[in-house]
Short mmCIF file of C-alpha atoms and ligand atoms in Angstrom, two decimals:
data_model
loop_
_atom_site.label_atom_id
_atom_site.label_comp_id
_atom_site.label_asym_id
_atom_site.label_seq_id
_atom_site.Cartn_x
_atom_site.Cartn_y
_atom_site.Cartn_z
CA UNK A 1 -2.25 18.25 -13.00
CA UNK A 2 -1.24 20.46 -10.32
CA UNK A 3 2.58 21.01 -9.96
CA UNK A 4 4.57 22.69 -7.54
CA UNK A 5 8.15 22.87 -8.88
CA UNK A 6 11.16 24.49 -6.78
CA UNK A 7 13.99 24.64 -9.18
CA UNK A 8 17.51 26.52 -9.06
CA UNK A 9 19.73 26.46 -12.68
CA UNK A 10 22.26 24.18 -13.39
CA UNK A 11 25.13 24.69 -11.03
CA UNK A 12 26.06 25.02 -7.38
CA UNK A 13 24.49 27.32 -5.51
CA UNK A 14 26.73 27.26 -2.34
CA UNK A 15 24.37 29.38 0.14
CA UNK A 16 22.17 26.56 0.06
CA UNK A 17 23.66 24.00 0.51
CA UNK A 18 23.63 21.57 3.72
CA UNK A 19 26.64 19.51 2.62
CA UNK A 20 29.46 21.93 1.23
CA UNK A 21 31.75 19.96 -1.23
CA UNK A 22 28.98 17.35 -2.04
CA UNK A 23 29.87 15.93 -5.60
CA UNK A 24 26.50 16.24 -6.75
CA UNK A 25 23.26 18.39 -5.67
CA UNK A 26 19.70 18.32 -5.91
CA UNK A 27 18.89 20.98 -8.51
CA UNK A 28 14.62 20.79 -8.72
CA UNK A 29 12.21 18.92 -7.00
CA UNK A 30 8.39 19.01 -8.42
CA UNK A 31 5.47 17.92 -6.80
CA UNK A 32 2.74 16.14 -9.39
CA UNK A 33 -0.10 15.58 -9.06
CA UNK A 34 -2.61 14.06 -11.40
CA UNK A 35 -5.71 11.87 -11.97
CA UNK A 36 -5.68 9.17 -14.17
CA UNK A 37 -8.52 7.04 -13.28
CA UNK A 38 -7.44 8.02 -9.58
CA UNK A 39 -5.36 10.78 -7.76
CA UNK A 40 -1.72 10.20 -7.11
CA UNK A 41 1.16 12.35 -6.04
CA UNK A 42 4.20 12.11 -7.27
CA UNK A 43 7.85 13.52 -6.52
CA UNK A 44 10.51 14.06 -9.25
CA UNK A 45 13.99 15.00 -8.07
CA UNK A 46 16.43 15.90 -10.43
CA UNK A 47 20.12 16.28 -9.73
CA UNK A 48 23.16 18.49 -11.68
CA UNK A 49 24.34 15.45 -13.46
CA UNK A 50 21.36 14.92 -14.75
CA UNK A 51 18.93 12.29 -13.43
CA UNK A 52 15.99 12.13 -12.02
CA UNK A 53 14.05 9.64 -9.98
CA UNK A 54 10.56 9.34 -8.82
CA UNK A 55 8.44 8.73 -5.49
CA UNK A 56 5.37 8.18 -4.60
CA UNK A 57 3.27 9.87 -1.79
CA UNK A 58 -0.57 9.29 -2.74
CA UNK A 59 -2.63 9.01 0.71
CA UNK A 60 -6.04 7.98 -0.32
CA UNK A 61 -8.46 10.39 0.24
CA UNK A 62 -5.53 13.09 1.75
CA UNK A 63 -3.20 13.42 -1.62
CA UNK A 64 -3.49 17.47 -1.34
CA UNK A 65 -1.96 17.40 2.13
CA UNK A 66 1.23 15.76 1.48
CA UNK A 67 1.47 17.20 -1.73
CA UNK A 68 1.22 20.63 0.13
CA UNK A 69 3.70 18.70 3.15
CA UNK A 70 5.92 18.14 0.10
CA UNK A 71 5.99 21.38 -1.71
CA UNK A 72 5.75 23.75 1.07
CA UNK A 73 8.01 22.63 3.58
CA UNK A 74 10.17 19.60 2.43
CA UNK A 75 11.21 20.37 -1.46
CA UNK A 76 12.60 23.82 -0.30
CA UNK A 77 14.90 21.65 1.85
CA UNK A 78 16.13 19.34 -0.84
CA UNK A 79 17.62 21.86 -3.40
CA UNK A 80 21.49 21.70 -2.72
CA UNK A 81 21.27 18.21 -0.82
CA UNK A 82 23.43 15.51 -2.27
CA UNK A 83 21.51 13.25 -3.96
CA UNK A 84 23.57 9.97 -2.77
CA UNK A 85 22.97 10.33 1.02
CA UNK A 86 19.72 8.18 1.37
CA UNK A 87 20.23 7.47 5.19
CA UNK A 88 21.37 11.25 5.97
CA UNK A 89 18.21 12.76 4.05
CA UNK A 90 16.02 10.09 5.63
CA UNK A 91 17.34 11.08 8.98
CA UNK A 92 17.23 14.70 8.27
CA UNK A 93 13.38 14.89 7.28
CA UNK A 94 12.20 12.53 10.42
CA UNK A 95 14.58 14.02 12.82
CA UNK A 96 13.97 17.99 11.99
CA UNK A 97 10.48 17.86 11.25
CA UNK A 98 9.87 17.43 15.29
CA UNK A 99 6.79 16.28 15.01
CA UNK A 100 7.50 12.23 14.56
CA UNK A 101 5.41 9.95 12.48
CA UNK A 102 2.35 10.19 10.68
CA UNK A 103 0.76 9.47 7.68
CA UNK A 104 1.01 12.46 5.70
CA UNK A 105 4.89 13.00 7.01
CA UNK A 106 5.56 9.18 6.26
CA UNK A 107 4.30 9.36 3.18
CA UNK A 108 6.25 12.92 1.83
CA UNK A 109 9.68 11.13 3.73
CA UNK A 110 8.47 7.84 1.63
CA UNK A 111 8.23 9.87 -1.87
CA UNK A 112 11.80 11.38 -1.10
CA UNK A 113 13.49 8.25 -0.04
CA UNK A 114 12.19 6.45 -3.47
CA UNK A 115 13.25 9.03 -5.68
CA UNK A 116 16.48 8.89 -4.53
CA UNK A 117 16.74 5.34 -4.36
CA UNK A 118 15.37 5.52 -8.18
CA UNK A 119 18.55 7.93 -8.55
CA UNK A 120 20.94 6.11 -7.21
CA UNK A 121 20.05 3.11 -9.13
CA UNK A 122 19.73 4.83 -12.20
CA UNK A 123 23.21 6.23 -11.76
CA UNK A 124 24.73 2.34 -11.07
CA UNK A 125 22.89 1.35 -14.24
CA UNK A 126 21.22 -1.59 -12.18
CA UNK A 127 17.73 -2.37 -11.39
CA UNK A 128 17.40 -0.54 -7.91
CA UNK A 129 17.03 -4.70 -6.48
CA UNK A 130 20.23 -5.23 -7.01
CA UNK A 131 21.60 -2.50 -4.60
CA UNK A 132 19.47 -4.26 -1.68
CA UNK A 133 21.23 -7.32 -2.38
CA UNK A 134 20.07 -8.67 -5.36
CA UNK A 135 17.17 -11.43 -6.32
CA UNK A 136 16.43 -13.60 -3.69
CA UNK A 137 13.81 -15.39 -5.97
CA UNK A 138 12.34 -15.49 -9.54
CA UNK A 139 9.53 -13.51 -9.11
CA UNK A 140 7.01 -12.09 -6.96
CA UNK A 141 4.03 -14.51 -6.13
CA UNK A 142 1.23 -12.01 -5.92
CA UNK A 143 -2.89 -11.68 -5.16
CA UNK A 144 -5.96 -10.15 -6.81
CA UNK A 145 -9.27 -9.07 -5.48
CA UNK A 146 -11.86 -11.22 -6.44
CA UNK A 147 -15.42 -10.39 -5.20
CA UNK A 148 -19.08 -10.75 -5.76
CA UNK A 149 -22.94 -10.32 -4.75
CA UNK A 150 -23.35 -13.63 -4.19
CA UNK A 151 -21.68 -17.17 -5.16
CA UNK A 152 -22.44 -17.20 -9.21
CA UNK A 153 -20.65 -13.86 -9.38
CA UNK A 154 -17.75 -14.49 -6.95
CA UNK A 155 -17.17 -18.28 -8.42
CA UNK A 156 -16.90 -15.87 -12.06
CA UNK A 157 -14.67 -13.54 -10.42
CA UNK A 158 -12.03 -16.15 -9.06
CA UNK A 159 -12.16 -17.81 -12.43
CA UNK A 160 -11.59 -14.41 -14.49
CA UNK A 161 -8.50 -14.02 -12.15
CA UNK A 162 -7.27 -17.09 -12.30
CA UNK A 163 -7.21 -16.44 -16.16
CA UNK A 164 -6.04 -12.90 -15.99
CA UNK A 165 -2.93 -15.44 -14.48
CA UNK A 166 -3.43 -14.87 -10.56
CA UNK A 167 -2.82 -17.64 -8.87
CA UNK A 168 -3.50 -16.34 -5.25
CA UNK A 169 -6.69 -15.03 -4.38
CA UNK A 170 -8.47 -12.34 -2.30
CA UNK A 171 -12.38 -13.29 -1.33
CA UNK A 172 -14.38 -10.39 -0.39
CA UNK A 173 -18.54 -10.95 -0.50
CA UNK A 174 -22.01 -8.92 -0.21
CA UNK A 175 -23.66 -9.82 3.23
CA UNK A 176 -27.35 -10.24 3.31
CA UNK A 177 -28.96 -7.50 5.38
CA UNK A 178 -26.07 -5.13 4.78
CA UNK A 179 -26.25 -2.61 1.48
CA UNK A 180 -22.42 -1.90 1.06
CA UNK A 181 -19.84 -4.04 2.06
CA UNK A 182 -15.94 -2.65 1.45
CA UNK A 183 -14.12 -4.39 -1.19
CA UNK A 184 -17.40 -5.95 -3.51
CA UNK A 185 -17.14 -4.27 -6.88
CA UNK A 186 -19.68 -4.75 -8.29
CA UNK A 187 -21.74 -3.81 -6.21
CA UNK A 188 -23.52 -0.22 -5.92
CA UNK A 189 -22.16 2.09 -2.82
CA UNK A 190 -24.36 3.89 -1.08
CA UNK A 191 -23.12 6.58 -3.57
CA UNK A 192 -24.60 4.64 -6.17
CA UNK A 193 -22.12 4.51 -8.28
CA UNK A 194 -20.19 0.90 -8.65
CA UNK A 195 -16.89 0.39 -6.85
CA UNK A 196 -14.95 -1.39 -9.52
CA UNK A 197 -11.79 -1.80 -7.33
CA UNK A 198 -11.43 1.62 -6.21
CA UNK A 199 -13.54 2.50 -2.86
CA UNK A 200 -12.79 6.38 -3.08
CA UNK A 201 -15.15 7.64 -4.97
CA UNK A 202 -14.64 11.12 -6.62
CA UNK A 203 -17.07 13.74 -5.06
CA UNK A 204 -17.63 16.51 -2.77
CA UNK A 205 -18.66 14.25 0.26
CA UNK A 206 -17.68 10.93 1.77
CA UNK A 207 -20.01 7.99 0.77
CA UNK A 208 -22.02 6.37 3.85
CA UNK A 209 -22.59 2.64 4.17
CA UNK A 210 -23.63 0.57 6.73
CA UNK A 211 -22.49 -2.54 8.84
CA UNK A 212 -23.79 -5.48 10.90
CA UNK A 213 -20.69 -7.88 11.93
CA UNK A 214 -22.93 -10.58 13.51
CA UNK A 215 -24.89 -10.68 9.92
CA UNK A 216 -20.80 -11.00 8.56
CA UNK A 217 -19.76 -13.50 11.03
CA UNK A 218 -22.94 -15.74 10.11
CA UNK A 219 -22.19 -15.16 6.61
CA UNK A 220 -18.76 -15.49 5.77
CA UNK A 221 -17.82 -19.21 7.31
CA UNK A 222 -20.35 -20.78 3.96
CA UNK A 223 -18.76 -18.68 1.65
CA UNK A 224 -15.38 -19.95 1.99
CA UNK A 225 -16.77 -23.35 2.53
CA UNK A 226 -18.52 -22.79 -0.84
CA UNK A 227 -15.53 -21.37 -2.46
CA UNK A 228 -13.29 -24.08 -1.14
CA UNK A 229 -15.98 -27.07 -2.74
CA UNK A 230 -15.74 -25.50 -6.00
CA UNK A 231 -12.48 -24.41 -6.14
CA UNK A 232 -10.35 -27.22 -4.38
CA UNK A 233 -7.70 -26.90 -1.53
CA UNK A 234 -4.61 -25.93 -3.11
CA UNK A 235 -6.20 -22.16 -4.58
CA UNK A 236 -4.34 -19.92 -1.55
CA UNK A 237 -7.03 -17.85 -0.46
CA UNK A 238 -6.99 -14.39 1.45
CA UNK A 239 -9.65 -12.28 3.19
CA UNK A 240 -9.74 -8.35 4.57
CA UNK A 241 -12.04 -8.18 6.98
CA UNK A 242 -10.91 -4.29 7.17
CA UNK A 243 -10.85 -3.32 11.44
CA UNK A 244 -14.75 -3.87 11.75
CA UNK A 245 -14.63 -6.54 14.58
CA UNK A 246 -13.40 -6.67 18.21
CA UNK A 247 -10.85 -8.62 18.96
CA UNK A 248 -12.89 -11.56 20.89
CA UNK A 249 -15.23 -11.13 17.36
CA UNK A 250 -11.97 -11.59 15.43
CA UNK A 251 -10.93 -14.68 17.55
CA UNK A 252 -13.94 -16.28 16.63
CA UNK A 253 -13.95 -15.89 12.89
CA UNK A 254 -10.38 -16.69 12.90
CA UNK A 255 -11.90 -20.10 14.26
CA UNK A 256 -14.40 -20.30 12.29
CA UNK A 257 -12.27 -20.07 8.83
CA UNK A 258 -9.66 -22.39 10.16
CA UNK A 259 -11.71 -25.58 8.25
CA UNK A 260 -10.82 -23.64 4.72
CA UNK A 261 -7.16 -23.20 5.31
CA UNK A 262 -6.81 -19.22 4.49
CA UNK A 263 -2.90 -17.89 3.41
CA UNK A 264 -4.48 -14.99 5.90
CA UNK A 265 -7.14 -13.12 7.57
CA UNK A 266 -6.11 -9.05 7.03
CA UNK A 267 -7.20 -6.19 9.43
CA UNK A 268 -9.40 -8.76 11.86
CA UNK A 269 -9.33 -5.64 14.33
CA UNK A 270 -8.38 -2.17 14.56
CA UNK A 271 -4.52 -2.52 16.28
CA UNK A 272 -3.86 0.65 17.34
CA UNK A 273 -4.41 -1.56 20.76
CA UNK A 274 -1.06 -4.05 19.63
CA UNK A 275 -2.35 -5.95 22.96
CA UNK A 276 -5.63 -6.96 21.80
CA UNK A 277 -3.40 -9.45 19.43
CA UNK A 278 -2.78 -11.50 21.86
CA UNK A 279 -6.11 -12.34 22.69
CA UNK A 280 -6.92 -13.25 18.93
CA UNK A 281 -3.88 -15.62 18.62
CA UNK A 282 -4.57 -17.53 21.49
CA UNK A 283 -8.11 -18.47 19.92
CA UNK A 284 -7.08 -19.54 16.34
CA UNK A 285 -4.37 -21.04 13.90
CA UNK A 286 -5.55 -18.41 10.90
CA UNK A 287 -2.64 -16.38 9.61
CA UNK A 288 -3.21 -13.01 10.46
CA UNK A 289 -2.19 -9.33 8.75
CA UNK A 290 -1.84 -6.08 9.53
CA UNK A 291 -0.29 -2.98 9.05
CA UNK A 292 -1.96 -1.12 5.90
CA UNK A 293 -2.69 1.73 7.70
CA UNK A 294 0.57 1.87 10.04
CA UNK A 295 3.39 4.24 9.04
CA UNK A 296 6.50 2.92 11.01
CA UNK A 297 8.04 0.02 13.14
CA UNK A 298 6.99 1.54 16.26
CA UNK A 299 3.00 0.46 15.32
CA UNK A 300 4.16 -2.94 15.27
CA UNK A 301 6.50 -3.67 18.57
CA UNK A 302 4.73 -5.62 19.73
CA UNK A 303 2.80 -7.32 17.07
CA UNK A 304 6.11 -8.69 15.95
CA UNK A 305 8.56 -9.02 19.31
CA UNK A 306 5.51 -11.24 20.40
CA UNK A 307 4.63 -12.90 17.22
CA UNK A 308 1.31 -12.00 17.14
CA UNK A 309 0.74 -11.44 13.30
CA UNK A 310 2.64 -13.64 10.18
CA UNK A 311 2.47 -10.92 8.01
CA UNK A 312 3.34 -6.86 7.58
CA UNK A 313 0.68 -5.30 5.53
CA UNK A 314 2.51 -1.81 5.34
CA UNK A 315 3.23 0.08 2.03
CA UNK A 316 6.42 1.51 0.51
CA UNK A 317 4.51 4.48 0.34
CA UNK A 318 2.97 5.20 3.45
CA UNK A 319 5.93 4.23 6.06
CA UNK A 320 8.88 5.94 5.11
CA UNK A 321 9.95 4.58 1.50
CA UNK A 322 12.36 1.97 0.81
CA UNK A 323 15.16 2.81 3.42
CA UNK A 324 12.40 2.28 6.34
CA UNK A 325 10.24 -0.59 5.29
CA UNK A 326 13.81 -2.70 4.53
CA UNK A 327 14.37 -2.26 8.61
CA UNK A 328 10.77 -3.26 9.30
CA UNK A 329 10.95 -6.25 6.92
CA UNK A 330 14.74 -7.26 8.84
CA UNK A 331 13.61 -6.61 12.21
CA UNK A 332 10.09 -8.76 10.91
CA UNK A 333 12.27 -11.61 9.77
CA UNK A 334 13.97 -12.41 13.10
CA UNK A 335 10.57 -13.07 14.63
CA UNK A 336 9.80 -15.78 11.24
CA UNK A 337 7.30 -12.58 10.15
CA UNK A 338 6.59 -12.13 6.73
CA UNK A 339 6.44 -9.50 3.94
CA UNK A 340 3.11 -8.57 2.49
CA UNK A 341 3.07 -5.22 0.93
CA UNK A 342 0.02 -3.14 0.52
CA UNK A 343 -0.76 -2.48 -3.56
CA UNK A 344 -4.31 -1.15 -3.62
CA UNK A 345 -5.15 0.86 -6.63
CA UNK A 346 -3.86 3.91 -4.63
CA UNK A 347 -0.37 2.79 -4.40
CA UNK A 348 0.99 4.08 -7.73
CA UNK A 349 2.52 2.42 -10.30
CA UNK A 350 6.27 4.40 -8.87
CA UNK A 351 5.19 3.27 -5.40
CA UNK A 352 4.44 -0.62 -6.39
CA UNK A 353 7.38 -0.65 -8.36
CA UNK A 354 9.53 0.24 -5.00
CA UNK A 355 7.74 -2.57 -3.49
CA UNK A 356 8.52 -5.11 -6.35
CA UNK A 357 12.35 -4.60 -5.72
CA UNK A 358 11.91 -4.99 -2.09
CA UNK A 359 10.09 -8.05 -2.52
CA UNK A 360 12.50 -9.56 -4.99
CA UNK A 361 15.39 -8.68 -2.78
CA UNK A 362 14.11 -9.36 0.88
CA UNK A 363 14.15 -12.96 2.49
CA UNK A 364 10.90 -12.96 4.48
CA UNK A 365 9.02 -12.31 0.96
CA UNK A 366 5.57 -13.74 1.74
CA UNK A 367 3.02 -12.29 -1.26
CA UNK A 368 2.58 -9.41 -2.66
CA UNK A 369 -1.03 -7.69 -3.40
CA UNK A 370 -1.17 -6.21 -6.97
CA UNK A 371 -4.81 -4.72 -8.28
CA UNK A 372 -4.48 -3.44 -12.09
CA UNK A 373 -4.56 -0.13 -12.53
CA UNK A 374 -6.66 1.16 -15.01
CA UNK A 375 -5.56 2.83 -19.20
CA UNK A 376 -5.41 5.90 -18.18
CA UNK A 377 -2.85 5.22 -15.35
CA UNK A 378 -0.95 3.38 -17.66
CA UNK A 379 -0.56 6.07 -20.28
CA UNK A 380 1.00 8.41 -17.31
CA UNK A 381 3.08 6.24 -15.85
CA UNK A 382 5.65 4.04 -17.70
CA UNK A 383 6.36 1.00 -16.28
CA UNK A 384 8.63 -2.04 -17.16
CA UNK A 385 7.21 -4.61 -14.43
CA UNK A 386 5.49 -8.41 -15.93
CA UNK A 387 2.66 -10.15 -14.48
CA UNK A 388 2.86 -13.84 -15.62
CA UNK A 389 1.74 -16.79 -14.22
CA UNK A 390 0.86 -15.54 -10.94
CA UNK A 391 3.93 -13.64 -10.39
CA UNK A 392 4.99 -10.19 -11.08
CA UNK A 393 8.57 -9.19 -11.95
CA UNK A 394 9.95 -5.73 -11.88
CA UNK A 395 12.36 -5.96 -14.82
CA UNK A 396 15.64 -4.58 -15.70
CA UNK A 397 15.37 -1.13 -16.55
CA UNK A 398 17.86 0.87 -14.45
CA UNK A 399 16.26 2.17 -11.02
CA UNK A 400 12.88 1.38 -10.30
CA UNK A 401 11.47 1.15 -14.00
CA UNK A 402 8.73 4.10 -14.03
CA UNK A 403 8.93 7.23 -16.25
CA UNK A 404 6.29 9.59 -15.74
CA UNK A 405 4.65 10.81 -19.02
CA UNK A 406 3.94 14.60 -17.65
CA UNK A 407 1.71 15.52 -20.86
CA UNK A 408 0.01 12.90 -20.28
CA UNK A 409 -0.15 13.59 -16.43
CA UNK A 410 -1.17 17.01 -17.22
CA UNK A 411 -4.28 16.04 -18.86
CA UNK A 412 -6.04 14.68 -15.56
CA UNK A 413 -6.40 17.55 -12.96
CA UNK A 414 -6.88 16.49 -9.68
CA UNK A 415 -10.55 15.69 -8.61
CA UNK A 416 -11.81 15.49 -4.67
CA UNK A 417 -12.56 12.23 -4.19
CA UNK A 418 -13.07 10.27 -0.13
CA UNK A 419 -13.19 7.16 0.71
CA UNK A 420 -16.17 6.11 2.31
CA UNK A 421 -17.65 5.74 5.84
CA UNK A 422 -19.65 3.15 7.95
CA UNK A 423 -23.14 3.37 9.92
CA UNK A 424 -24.49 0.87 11.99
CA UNK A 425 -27.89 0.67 12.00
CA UNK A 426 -29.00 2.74 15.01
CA UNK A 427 -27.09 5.60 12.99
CA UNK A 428 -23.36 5.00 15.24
CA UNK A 429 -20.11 5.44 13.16
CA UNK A 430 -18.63 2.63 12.75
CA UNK A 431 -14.75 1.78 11.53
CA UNK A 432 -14.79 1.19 7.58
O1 KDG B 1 -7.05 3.53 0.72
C1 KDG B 1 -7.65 2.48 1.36
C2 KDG B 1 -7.38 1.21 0.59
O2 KDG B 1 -6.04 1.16 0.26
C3 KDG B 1 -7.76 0.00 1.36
O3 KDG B 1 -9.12 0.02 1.63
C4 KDG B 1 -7.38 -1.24 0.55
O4 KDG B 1 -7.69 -2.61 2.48
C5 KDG B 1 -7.22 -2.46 1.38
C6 KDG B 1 -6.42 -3.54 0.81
O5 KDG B 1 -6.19 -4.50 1.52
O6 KDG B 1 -6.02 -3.43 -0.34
MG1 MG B 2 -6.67 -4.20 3.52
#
């Protein structure tokens, strides 16, 4: 565990504060970060009537620059804020930082905005969805990643989720002619070591695979015909294809999948280019989302104002915390656009958490994607959410429901770990 900690004793300590008079203040702020089966940073902000609440503000691959983002320049600023003005801080930290938007930025204003959303939750003794509004439904209808080498394995794959109580499913497959394919775990990298789940893989250098989308546009129509025969119709089924194609190779294998009647295609180009949506949608019927890698509203203008996806793919985590992605999800809603929050294994269990109240509290709740983490995770962070029957539940634990065990945390040092990167076969870099 690494931890930066800025802490003043109990008591005001006028000279620093930004909001003279406040009723409470931010005493410490400490950054965490640990590695339980994977790296995450964590924020812990504690206030002078003693609570504390946690963010997240793991960036896969990145965690020691917003940790350092964190530490170095935003806890400093905390110390002596008041604790209860969410907006005001979230203003504060976009608006003074100059430099807008971001990933790492996004992610350090995400891991304030949660902890003080955990705070101010605690300190109502509710669940934190019941200050955005309260339950809008019984539970969270979420996904799992099922994948495999070929259809034996993958058909055993959607069957051990299905018992494991999923009831949505993710279909990711090997490709013939291509060695490592994003999102199969079984299978070896080109590290050589197997995925299981978790593409970053912990060593000094990136991993390099390789990539042939005609041999993947061939391939994938007869797997989901194959998993659709065995499976039957009603199984909702969901694919990444991860921002390898072009858009006019997207619009075709949108086509192509519209026979097996997908809940959506994810990432079917890179959409930096919002445009290129358009030319997708006018080709095909297949739900499409995006937004994983997107850190505010302004990366989806117009993606949404021209209804050009169905579903936002961002995380809690990496666009702005819980104050931000609630205006996304609103100003997603007017446009029938729905909710479908990123929960990879490098969301942590603090940052799914935030997105279980959001999705329990939020109209345009569409699904949510929740991989297990793994024991080791689970000893360091305490959590109080329920998986059953296909839908997870955050629970009723004042705030967000996620203590941080920091012995435990303290036990698993950080380790460099990258996610990996893509070759064609002439040796060109392609998107992974
Ligand atoms: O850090 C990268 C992963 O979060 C990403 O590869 C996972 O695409 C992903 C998904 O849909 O979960
Ligand atoms: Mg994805």
């Amino acid at each position: 565990m690494l931890r930066y900690r800025l802490s003043r004793p109990r008591g005001r300590d006028r000279t620093r504060s930004y909001q003279k008079g406040t009723p409470v203040q931010i005493i410490a702020a400490d950054v965490i970060v640990t590695s339980p089966d994977r790296n995450f940073v964590t924020l812990k902000i504690t206030t002078d009537d003693g609570f504390t609440g946690l963010g997240d503000g793991t960036l896969n691959g990145r965690e020691l620059s917003v940790a350092s983002y964190l530490a170095d320049h935003v806890v400093p600023l905390l110390i002596g804020r008041d604790p209860q003005r969410i907006e005001d801080t979230w203003q504060f930290l976009y608006r003074s930082a100059y430099w807008r938007r971001g990933p790492v930025t996004m992610a350090a204003i995400a891991a304030v905005d949660v902890a003080l959303w955990d705070i101010k939750a605690k300190a109502a003794g509710m669940p934190l969805y019941q200050l955005l509004g309260g339950a809008s439904r019984n539970g969270v209808m979420a996904y799992g990643h099922a994948s495999g080498r070929d259809l034996p394995e993958l058909f055993d794959s959607i069957r051990r989720h299905l018992e494991l109580g999923y009831r949505s499913i993710r279909v990711q497959t090997s490709v013939p002619g291509i060695n490592a394919v994003y999102g199969v775990a079984a299978q070896p990298s080109a590290g050589g070591r197997r995925y299981d789940y978790e593409p970053a893989q912990r060593a000094a250098l990136p991993a390099e695979e390789d990539w042939d989308t005609r041999a993947y546009l061939r391939h994938l129509p007869g797997v989901f015909e194959a998993v659709r025969n065995e499976f039957g119709p009603e199984l909702p089924l969901l694919h990444d294809g991860h921002h390898r194609m072009t858009p006019i190779q997207a619009a075709r294998l949108g086509k192509d999948l519209e026979p097996y009647d997908l809940f959506w295609l994810e990432d079917c180009t890179p959409a930096e280019n919002q445009e290129a949506l358009r030319l997708v949608r006018r080709h095909t019927t297949t739900p499409l989302a995006i937004g994983e890698v997107f850190n505010t509203v302004w990366d989806y203008q117009t993606l949404i104002s021209e209804q050009l996806i169905d579903y936002v793919r961002s995380a809690v985590t990496h666009t702005g915390g819980i104050t931000a992605m609630r205006k996304l999800l609103d100003y997603a809603a007017q446009y029938q656009i729905k909710s479908g929050i990123h929960g990879p294994t490098d969301i942590s269990p603090v940052g799914m958490a935030a997105a279980l109240h959001l999705d329990l509290a939020i109209h345009n709740f569409g699904i949510q994607e929740y991989m297990r983490h793994g024991p080791a995770t689970d000893e360091v962070f305490l959590q109080s959410f329920s998986f059953t029957d296909g839908y997870l539940h955050p629970g009723e634990q004042p705030g967000l429901g996620v203590e941080l065990d920091e012995q435990a945390a303290a036990r698993f040092p950080y380790q460099p770990a990258y996610l990996p990167f893509n070759r064609l076969k002439d040796g060109t870099i392609h998107d992974w």
